[in-house]
Short mmCIF file of C-alpha atoms in Angstrom, two decimals:
data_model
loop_
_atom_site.label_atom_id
_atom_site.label_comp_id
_atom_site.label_asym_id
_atom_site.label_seq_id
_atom_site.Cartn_x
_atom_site.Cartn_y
_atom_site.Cartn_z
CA UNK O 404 13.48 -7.90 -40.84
CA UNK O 405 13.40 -8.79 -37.28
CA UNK O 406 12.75 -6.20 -34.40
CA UNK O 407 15.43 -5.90 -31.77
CA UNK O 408 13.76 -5.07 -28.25
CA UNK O 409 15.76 -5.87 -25.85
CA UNK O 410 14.63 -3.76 -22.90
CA UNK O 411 11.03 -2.74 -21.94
CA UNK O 412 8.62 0.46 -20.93
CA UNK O 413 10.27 2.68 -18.63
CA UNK O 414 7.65 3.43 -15.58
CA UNK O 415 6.42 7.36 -15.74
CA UNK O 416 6.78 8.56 -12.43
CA UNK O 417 3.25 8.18 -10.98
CA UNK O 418 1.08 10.66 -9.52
CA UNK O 419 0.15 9.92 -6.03
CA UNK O 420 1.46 12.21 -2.92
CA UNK O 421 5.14 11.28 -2.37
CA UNK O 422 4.47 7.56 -2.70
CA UNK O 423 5.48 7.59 -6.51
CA UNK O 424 9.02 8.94 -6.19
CA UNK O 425 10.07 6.24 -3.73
CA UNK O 426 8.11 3.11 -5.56
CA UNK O 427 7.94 3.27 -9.48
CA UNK O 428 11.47 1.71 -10.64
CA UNK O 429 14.08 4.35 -11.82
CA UNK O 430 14.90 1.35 -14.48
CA UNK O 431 13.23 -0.28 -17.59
CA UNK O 432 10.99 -3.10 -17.33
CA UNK O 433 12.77 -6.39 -18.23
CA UNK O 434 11.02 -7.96 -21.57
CA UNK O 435 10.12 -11.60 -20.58
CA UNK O 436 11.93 -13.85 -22.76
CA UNK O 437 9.60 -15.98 -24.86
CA UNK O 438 10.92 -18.90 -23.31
CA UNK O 439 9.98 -17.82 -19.98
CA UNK O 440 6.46 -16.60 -21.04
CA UNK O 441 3.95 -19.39 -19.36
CA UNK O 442 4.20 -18.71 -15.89
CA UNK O 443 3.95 -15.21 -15.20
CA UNK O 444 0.08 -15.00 -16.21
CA UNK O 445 -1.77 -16.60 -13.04
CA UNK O 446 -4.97 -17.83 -13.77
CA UNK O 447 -7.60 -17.37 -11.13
CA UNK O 448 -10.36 -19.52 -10.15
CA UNK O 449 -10.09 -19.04 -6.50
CA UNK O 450 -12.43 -16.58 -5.92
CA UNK O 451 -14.99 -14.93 -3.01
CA UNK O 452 -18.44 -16.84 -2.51
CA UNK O 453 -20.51 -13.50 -2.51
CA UNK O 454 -23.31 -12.60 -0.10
CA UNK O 455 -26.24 -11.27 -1.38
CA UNK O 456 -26.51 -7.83 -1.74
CA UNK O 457 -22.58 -6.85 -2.22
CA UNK O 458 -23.07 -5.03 -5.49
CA UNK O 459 -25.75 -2.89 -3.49
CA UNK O 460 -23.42 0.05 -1.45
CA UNK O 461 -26.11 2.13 -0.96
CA UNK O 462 -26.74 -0.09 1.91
CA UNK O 463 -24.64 -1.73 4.66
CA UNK O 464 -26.54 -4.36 3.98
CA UNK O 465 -30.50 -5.41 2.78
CA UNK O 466 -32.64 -3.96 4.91
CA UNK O 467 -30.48 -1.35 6.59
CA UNK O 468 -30.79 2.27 6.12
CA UNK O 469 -29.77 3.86 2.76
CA UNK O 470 -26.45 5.81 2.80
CA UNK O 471 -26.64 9.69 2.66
CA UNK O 472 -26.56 11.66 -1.28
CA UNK O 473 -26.85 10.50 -4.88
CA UNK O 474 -28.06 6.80 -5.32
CA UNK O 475 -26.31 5.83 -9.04
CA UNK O 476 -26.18 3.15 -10.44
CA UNK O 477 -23.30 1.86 -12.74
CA UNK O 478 -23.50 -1.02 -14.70
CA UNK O 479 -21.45 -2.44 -18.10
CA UNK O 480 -19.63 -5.17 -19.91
CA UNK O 481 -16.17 -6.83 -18.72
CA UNK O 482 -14.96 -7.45 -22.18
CA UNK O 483 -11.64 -8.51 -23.84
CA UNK O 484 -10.34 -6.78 -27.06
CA UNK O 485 -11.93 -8.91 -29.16
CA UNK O 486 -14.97 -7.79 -27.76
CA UNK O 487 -15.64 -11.53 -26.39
CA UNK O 488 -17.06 -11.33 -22.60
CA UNK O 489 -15.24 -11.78 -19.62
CA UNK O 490 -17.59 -14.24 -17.63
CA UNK O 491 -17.42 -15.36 -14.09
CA UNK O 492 -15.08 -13.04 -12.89
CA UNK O 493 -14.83 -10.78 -9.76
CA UNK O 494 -15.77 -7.01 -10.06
CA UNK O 495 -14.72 -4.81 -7.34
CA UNK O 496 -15.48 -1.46 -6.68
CA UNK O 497 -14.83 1.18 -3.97
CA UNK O 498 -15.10 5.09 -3.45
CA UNK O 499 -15.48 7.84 -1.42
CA UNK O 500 -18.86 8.78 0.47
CA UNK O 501 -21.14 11.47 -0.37
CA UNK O 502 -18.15 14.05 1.34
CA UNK O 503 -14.86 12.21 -0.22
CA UNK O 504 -13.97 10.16 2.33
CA UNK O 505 -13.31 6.37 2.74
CA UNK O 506 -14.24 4.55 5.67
CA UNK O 507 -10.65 2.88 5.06
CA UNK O 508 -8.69 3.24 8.37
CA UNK O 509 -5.61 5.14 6.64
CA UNK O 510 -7.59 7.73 4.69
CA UNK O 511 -6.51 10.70 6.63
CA UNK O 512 -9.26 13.40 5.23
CA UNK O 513 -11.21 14.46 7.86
CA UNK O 514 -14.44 14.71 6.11
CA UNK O 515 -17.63 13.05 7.35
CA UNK O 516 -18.45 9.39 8.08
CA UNK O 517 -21.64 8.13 7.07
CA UNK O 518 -22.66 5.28 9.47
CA UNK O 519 -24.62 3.86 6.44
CA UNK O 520 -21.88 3.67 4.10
CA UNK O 521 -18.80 1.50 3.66
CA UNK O 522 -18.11 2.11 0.21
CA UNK O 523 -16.63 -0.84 -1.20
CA UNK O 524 -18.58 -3.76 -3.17
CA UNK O 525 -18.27 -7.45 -4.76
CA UNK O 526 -19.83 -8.92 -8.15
CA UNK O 527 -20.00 -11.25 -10.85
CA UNK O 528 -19.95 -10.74 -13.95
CA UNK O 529 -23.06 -13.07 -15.69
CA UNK O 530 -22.46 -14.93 -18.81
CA UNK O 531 -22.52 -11.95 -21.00
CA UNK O 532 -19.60 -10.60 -19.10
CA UNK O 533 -21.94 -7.78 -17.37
CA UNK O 534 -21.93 -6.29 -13.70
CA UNK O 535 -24.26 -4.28 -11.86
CA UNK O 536 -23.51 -2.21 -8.52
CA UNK O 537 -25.26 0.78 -6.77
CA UNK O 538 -23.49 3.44 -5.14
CA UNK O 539 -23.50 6.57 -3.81
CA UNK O 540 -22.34 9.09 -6.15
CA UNK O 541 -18.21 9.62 -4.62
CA UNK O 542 -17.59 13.72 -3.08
CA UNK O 543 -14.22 14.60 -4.59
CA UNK O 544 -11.54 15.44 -1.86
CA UNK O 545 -8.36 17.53 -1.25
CA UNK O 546 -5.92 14.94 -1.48
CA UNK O 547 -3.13 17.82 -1.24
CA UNK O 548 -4.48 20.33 1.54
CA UNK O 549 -0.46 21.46 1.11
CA UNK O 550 -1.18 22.36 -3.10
CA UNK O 551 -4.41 22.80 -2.67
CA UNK O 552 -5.45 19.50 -4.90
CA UNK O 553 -8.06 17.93 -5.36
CA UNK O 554 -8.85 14.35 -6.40
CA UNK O 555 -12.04 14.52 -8.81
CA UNK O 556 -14.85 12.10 -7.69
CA UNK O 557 -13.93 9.01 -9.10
CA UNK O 558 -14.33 4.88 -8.78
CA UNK O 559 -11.85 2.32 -8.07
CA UNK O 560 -12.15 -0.99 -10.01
CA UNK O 561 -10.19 -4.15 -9.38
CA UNK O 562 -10.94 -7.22 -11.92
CA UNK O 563 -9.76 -10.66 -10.86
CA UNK O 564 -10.55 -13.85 -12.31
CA UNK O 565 -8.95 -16.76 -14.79
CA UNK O 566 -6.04 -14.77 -16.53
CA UNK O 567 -7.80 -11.51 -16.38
CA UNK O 568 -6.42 -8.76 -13.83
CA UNK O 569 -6.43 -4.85 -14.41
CA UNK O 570 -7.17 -2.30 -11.75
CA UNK O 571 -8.81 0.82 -13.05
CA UNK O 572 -10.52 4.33 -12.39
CA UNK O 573 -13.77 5.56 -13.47
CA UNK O 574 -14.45 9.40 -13.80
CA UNK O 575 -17.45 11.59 -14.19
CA UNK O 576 -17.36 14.68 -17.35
CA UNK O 577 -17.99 17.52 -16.56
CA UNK O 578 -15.88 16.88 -12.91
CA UNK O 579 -14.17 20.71 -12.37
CA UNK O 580 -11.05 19.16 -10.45
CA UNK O 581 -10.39 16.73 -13.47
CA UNK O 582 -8.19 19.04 -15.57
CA UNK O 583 -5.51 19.17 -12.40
CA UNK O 584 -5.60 15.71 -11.55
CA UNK O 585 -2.57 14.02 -12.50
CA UNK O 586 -3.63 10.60 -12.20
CA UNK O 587 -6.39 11.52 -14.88
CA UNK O 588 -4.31 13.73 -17.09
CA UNK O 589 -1.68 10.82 -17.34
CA UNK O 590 -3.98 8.72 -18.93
CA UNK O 591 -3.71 10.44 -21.75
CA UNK O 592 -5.59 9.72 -25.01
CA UNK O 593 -7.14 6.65 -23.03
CA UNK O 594 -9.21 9.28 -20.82
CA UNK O 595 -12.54 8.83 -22.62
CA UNK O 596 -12.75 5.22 -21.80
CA UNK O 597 -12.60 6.06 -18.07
CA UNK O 598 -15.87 7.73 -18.51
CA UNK O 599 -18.78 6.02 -17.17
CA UNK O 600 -21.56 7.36 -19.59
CA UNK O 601 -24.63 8.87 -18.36
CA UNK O 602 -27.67 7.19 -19.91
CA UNK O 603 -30.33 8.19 -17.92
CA UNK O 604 -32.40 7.23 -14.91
CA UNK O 605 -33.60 4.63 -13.49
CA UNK O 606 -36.96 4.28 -11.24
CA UNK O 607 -35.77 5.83 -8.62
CA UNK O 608 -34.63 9.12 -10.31
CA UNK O 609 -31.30 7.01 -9.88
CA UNK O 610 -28.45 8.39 -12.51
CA UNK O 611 -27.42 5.34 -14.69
CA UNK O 612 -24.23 5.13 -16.00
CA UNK O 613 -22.93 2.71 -18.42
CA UNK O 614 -19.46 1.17 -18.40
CA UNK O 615 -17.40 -1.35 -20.20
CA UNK O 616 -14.70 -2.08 -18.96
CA UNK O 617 -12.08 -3.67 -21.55
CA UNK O 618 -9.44 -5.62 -20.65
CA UNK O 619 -6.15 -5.52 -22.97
CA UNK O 620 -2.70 -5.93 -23.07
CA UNK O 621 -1.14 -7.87 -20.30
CA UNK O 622 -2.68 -11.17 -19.14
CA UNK O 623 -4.55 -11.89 -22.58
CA UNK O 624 -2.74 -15.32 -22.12
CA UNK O 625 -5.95 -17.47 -22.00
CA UNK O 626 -8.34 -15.78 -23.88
CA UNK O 627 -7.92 -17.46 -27.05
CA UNK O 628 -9.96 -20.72 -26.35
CA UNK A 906 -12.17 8.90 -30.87
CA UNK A 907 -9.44 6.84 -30.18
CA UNK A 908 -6.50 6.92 -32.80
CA UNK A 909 -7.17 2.91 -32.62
CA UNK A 910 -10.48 3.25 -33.35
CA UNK A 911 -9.39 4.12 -37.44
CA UNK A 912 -6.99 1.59 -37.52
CA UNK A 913 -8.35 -1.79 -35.76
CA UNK A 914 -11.38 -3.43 -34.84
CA UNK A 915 -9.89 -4.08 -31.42
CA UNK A 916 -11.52 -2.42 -28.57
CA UNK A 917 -8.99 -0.26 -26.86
CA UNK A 918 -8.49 -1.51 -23.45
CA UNK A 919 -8.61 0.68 -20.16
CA UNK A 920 -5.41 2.07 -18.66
CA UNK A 921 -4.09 -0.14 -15.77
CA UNK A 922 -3.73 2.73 -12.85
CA UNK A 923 -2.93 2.44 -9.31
CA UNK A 924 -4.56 1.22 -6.85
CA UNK A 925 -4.14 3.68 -4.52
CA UNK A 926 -4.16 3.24 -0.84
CA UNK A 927 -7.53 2.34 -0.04
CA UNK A 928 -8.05 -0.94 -1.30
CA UNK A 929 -10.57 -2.66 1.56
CA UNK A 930 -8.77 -5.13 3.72
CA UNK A 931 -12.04 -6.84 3.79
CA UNK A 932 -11.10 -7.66 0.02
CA UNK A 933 -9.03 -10.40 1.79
CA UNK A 934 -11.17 -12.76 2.37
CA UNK A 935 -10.08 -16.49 3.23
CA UNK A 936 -6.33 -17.10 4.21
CA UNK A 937 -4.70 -17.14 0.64
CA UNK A 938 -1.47 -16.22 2.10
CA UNK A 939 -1.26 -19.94 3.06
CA UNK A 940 -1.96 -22.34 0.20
CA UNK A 941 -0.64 -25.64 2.32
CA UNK A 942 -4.04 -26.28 3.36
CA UNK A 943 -7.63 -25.72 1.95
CA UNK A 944 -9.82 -25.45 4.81
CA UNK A 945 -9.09 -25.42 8.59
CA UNK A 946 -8.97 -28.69 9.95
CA UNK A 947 -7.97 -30.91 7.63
CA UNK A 948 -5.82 -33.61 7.80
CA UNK A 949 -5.23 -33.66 4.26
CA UNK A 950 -3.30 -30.99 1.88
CA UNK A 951 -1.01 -30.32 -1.00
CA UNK A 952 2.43 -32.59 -1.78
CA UNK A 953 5.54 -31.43 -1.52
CA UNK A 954 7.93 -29.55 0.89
CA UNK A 955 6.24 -27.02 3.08
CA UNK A 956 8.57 -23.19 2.88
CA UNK A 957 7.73 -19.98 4.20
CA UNK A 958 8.46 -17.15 1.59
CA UNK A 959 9.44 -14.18 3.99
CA UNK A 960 9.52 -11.03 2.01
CA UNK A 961 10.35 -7.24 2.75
CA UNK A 962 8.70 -4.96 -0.55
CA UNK A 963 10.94 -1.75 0.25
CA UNK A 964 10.62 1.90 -1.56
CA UNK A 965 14.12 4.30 -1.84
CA UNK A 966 14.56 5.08 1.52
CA UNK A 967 14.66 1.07 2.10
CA UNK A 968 11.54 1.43 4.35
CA UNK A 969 8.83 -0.97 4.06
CA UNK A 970 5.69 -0.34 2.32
CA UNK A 971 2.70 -1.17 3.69
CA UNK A 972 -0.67 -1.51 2.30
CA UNK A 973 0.88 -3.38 -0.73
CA UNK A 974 -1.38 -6.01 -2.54
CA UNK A 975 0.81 -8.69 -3.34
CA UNK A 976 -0.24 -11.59 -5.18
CA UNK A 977 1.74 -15.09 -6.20
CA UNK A 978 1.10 -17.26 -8.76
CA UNK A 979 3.50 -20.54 -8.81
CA UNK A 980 3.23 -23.95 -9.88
CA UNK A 981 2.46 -27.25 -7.96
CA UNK A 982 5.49 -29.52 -6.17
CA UNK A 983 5.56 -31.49 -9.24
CA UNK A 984 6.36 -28.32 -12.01
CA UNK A 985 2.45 -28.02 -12.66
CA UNK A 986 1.00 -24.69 -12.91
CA UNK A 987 -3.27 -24.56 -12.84
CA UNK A 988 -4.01 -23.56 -16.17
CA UNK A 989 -6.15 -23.86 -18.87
CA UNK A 990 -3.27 -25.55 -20.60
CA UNK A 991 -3.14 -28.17 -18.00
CA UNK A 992 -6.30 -29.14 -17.43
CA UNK A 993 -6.51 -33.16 -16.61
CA UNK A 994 -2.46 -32.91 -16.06
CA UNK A 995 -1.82 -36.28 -14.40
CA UNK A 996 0.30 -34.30 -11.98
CA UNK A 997 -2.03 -31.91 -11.18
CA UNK A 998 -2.36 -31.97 -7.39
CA UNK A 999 -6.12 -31.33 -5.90
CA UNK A 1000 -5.32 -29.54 -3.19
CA UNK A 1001 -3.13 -26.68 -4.78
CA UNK A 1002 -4.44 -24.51 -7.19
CA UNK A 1003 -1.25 -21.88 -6.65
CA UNK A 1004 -2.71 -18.64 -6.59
CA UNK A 1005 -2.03 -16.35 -3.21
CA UNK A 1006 -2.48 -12.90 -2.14
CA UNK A 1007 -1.66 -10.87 0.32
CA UNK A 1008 -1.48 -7.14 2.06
CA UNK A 1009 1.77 -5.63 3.67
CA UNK A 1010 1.82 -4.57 6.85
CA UNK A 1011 4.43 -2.69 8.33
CA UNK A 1012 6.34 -5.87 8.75
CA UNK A 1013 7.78 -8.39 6.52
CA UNK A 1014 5.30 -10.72 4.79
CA UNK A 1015 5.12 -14.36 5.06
CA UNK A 1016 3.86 -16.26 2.29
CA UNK A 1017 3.44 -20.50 3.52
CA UNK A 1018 3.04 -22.63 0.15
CA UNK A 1019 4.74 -25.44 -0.95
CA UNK A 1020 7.96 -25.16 -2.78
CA UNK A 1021 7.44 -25.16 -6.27
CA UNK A 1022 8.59 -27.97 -8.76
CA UNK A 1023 10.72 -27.06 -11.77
CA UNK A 1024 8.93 -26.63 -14.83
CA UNK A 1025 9.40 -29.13 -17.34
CA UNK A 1026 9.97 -28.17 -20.96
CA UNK A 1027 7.67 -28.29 -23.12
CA UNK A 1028 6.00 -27.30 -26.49
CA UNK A 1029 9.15 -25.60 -27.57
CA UNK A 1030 9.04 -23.71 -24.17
CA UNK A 1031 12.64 -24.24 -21.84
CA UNK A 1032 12.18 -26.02 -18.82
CA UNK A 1033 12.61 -23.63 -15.66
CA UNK A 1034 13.88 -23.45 -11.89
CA UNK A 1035 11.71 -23.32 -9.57
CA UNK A 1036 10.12 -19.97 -8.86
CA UNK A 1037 7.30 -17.86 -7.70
CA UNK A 1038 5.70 -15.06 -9.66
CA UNK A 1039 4.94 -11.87 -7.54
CA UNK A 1040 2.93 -9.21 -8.55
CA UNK A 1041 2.39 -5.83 -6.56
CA UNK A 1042 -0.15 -3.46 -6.69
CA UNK A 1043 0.66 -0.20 -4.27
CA UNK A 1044 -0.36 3.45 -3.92
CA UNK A 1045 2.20 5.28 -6.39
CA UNK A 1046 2.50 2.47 -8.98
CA UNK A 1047 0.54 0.35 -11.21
CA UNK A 1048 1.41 -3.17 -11.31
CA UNK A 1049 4.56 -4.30 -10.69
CA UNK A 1050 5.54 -8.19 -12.09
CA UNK A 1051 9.05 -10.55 -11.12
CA UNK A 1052 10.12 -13.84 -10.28
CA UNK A 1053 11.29 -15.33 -7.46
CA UNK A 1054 13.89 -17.87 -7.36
CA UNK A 1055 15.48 -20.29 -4.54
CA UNK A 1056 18.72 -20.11 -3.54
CA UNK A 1057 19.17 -23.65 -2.60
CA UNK A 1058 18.63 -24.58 -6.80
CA UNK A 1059 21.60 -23.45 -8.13
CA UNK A 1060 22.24 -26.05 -10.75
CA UNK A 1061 18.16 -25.12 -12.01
CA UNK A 1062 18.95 -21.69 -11.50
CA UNK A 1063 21.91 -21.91 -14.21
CA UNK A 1064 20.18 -23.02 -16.53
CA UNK A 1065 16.88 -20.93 -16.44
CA UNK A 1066 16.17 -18.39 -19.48
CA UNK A 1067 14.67 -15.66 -17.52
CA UNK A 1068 17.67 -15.62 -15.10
CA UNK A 1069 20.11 -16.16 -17.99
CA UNK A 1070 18.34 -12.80 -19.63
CA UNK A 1071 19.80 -10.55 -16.63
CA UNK A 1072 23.23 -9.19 -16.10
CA UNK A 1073 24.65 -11.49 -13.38
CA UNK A 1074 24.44 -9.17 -10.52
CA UNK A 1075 20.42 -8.67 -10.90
CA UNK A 1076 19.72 -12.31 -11.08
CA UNK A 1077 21.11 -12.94 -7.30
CA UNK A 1078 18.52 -9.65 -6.70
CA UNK A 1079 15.96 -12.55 -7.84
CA UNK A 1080 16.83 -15.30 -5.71
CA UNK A 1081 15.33 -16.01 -2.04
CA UNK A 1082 17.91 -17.57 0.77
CA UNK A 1083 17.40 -20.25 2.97
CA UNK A 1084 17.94 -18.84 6.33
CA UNK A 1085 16.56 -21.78 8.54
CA UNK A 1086 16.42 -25.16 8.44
CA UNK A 1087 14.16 -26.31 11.78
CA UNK A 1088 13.42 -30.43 11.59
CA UNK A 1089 9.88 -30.07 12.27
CA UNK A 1090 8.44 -26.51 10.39
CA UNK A 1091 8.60 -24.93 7.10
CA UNK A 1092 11.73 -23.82 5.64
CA UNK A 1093 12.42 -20.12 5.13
CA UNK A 1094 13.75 -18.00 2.36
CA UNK A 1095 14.07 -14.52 2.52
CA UNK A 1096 14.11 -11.93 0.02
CA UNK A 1097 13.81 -8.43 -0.22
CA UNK A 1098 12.01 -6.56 -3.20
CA UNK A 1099 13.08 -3.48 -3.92
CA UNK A 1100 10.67 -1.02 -5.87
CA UNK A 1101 13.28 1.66 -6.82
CA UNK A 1102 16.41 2.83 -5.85
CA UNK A 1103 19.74 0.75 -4.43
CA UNK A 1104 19.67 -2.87 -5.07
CA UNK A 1105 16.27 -2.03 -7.40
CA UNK A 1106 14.84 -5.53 -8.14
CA UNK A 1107 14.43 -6.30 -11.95
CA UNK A 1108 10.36 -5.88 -13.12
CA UNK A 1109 9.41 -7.79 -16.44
CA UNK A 1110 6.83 -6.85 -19.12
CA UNK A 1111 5.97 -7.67 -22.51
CA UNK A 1112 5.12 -6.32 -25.34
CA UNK A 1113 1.17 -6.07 -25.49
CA UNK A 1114 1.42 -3.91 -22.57
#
């Protein structure tokens, strides 16, 4: 019996502020024929020579003044399904300051800078596939002053390196503003893997969470040697 | 706790989810919207034909978006993409390794590579025209996959199988055109991407996603 697919996933309308009703595609997703398979995973080896210190965004950078609120810690495994690491690949992360704002230009939320804080940091994963960064722990912010919504305090990851790619959220439990965040509700069932999990502390009274971050689906392409 | 969780050893993988609009700039580091050249200053570089890919990525309302991260993935001027597959390729060219990125601005983007070679066939795969492979990560969507083709193929372009999978009047929404031919600089395809809406460009999947 042979299945007969002949047209992919249909993109849910996605959740962010007006953006989402003018970008996601009204049609399916085109299934790649098999014979047309090999070139659309890229595989990465161009990446960033890292300074030291990038994984560390409590700081501008070593030696300058720590950042204003909740040092934390978050650290985990880049892993494929198979449970096999992810080595040598690029981890970045970025979020909000201590009051839910970005130092990104655009971010129009006219909470407080923090001249300490940029918010955004570089790694490695070693060859066990794990990454370490510091942060501050991210303010959650009215994204929708208009609906009165707010984005729960969350951080953005971006993996990059041979044929892995996926760009991902991590949340906090116990966040009030999750339950009306769409971008959180439409994950669905996969919500308790976008947990980081709170395992204790660290030296510092630092909050240590742990997070693996597991990459499936598309771009598995190389992963078999 | 996951339904996979009873019925597979896998590990469920995270949820792909936008990247919103504050990915750092400073993310961009090194010129890889210009894979002609390594380093500054060189006098040496890649083979083959030097092009400029000039690209509009529009929403709806046919505006462009901005703050789009774009990324390309194509093969080498002789068909060769980088990949494990390839490694020690005879063809493989040192100075092209065929990955760029990118973020949008307010005006068109200009990706400088070198035109891509067809891809031969092989291993039961078909051969294939010459084309680019353009993903796009934006605020409001998760990734977003297609191919870009070149106008100026057409007999490659006939015979391609991801071209020959689309109704004919979405592959032309695939293929870049030539607008200039100057003696002395890069030549120039436009195309114009369109997320949703009019003239919507065709996205691809597969089935593990």
């Amino acid at each position: 019996m042979s299945l007969i697919i002949d047209r992919g996933r249909l993109m849910l309308p996605g959740p962010t502020d007006g953006a989402a009703e003018r970008r996601v595609p009204s049609e399916r997703l085109h299934l790649i024929p098999e014979a047309a398979r090999r070139s659309f995973v890229p595989w990465i080896t161009d990446l960033p020579g890292l300074k030291l210190g990038e994984n560390d965004l409590t700081r501008i950078a070593p030696g300058r003044p720590q950042a204003e609120g909740e040092v934390i810690e978050i650290s985990g495994h880049v892993l494929d399904e198979f449970g096999r690491p992810v080595r040598n690949t690029l981890v970045e992360i970025w979020n909000a300051n201590k009051w839910g704002r970005y130092t990104h230009v655009k971010d129009p939320v006219r909470e407080r800078l923090d001249p300490n804080f940029l918010g955004f940091g570089r790694t490695m994963t070693d060859e066990a596939g794990r990454y370490r960064f510091r942060t501050i722990m991210p303010g959650s912010y009215l994204a929708r002053p208009d609906i009165d919504r707010w984005r729960p305090a969350h951080v953005h990851v971006s993996i990059r390196g041979g044929s892995a790619r996926l760009i991902a959220q991590m949340y906090f439990a116990g966040d009030p503003h999750l339950a009306r965040d769409p971008m959180f509700i439409l994950l669905g069932e996969a919500q308790p893997r976008h947990f980081g999990n709170l395992t204790g502390q660290g030296p510092s009274g630092e909050a240590l969470y742990n997070w693996d971050i597991v990459i499936g689906g598309r771009n598995t392409a190389y992963f078999e040697s | 706790m996951s339904e996979a969780s009873v019925t597979t050893n896998r590990l469920a993988p995270l949820a792909e989810d936008t990247v919103g609009p504050y990915y750092p700039y400073s993310f961009i580091d090194g010129d890889r919207s210009d894979l002609t050249r390594l380093h500054y200053g060189l006098s040496v570089g890649p083979q083959g034909q030097q092009i400029i890919l000039r690209g509009r990525l529009l929403d709806s309302d046919g505006a462009i978006v901005d703050d789009a991260l774009v990324e390309f993935w194509q093969a080498n001027a002789a068909g060769i993409l980088r990949t494990p597959d390839n490694d020690g390729h005879p063809l493989l060219d040192p100075f092209f390794d065929g990955f760029g990125r990118l973020i949008t601005t307010t005006e068109p983007f200009a990706f400088r590579t070198i035109k891509p070679g067809a891809l031969p066939a092989e291993g039961g795969m078909a051969a294939r025209a010459p084309h680019i492979t353009v993903t796009m990560f934006s605020d409001g969507i998760t990734r977003l996959v297609t191919q870009i083709f070149f106008d100026d193929e057409p007999e490659a372009n006939a015979q391609d199988p991801l071209l020959a999978s689309l109704p004919g009047e979405l592959r032309e929404r695939l293929i870049a055109r030539r607008i200039e031919t100057p003696a002395d600089g890069p030549a120039v395809y436009e195309i114009a991407i369109v997320m949703r809406g009019p003239g919507e460009t065709p996205f691809f999947d597969d089935l593990s996603s």
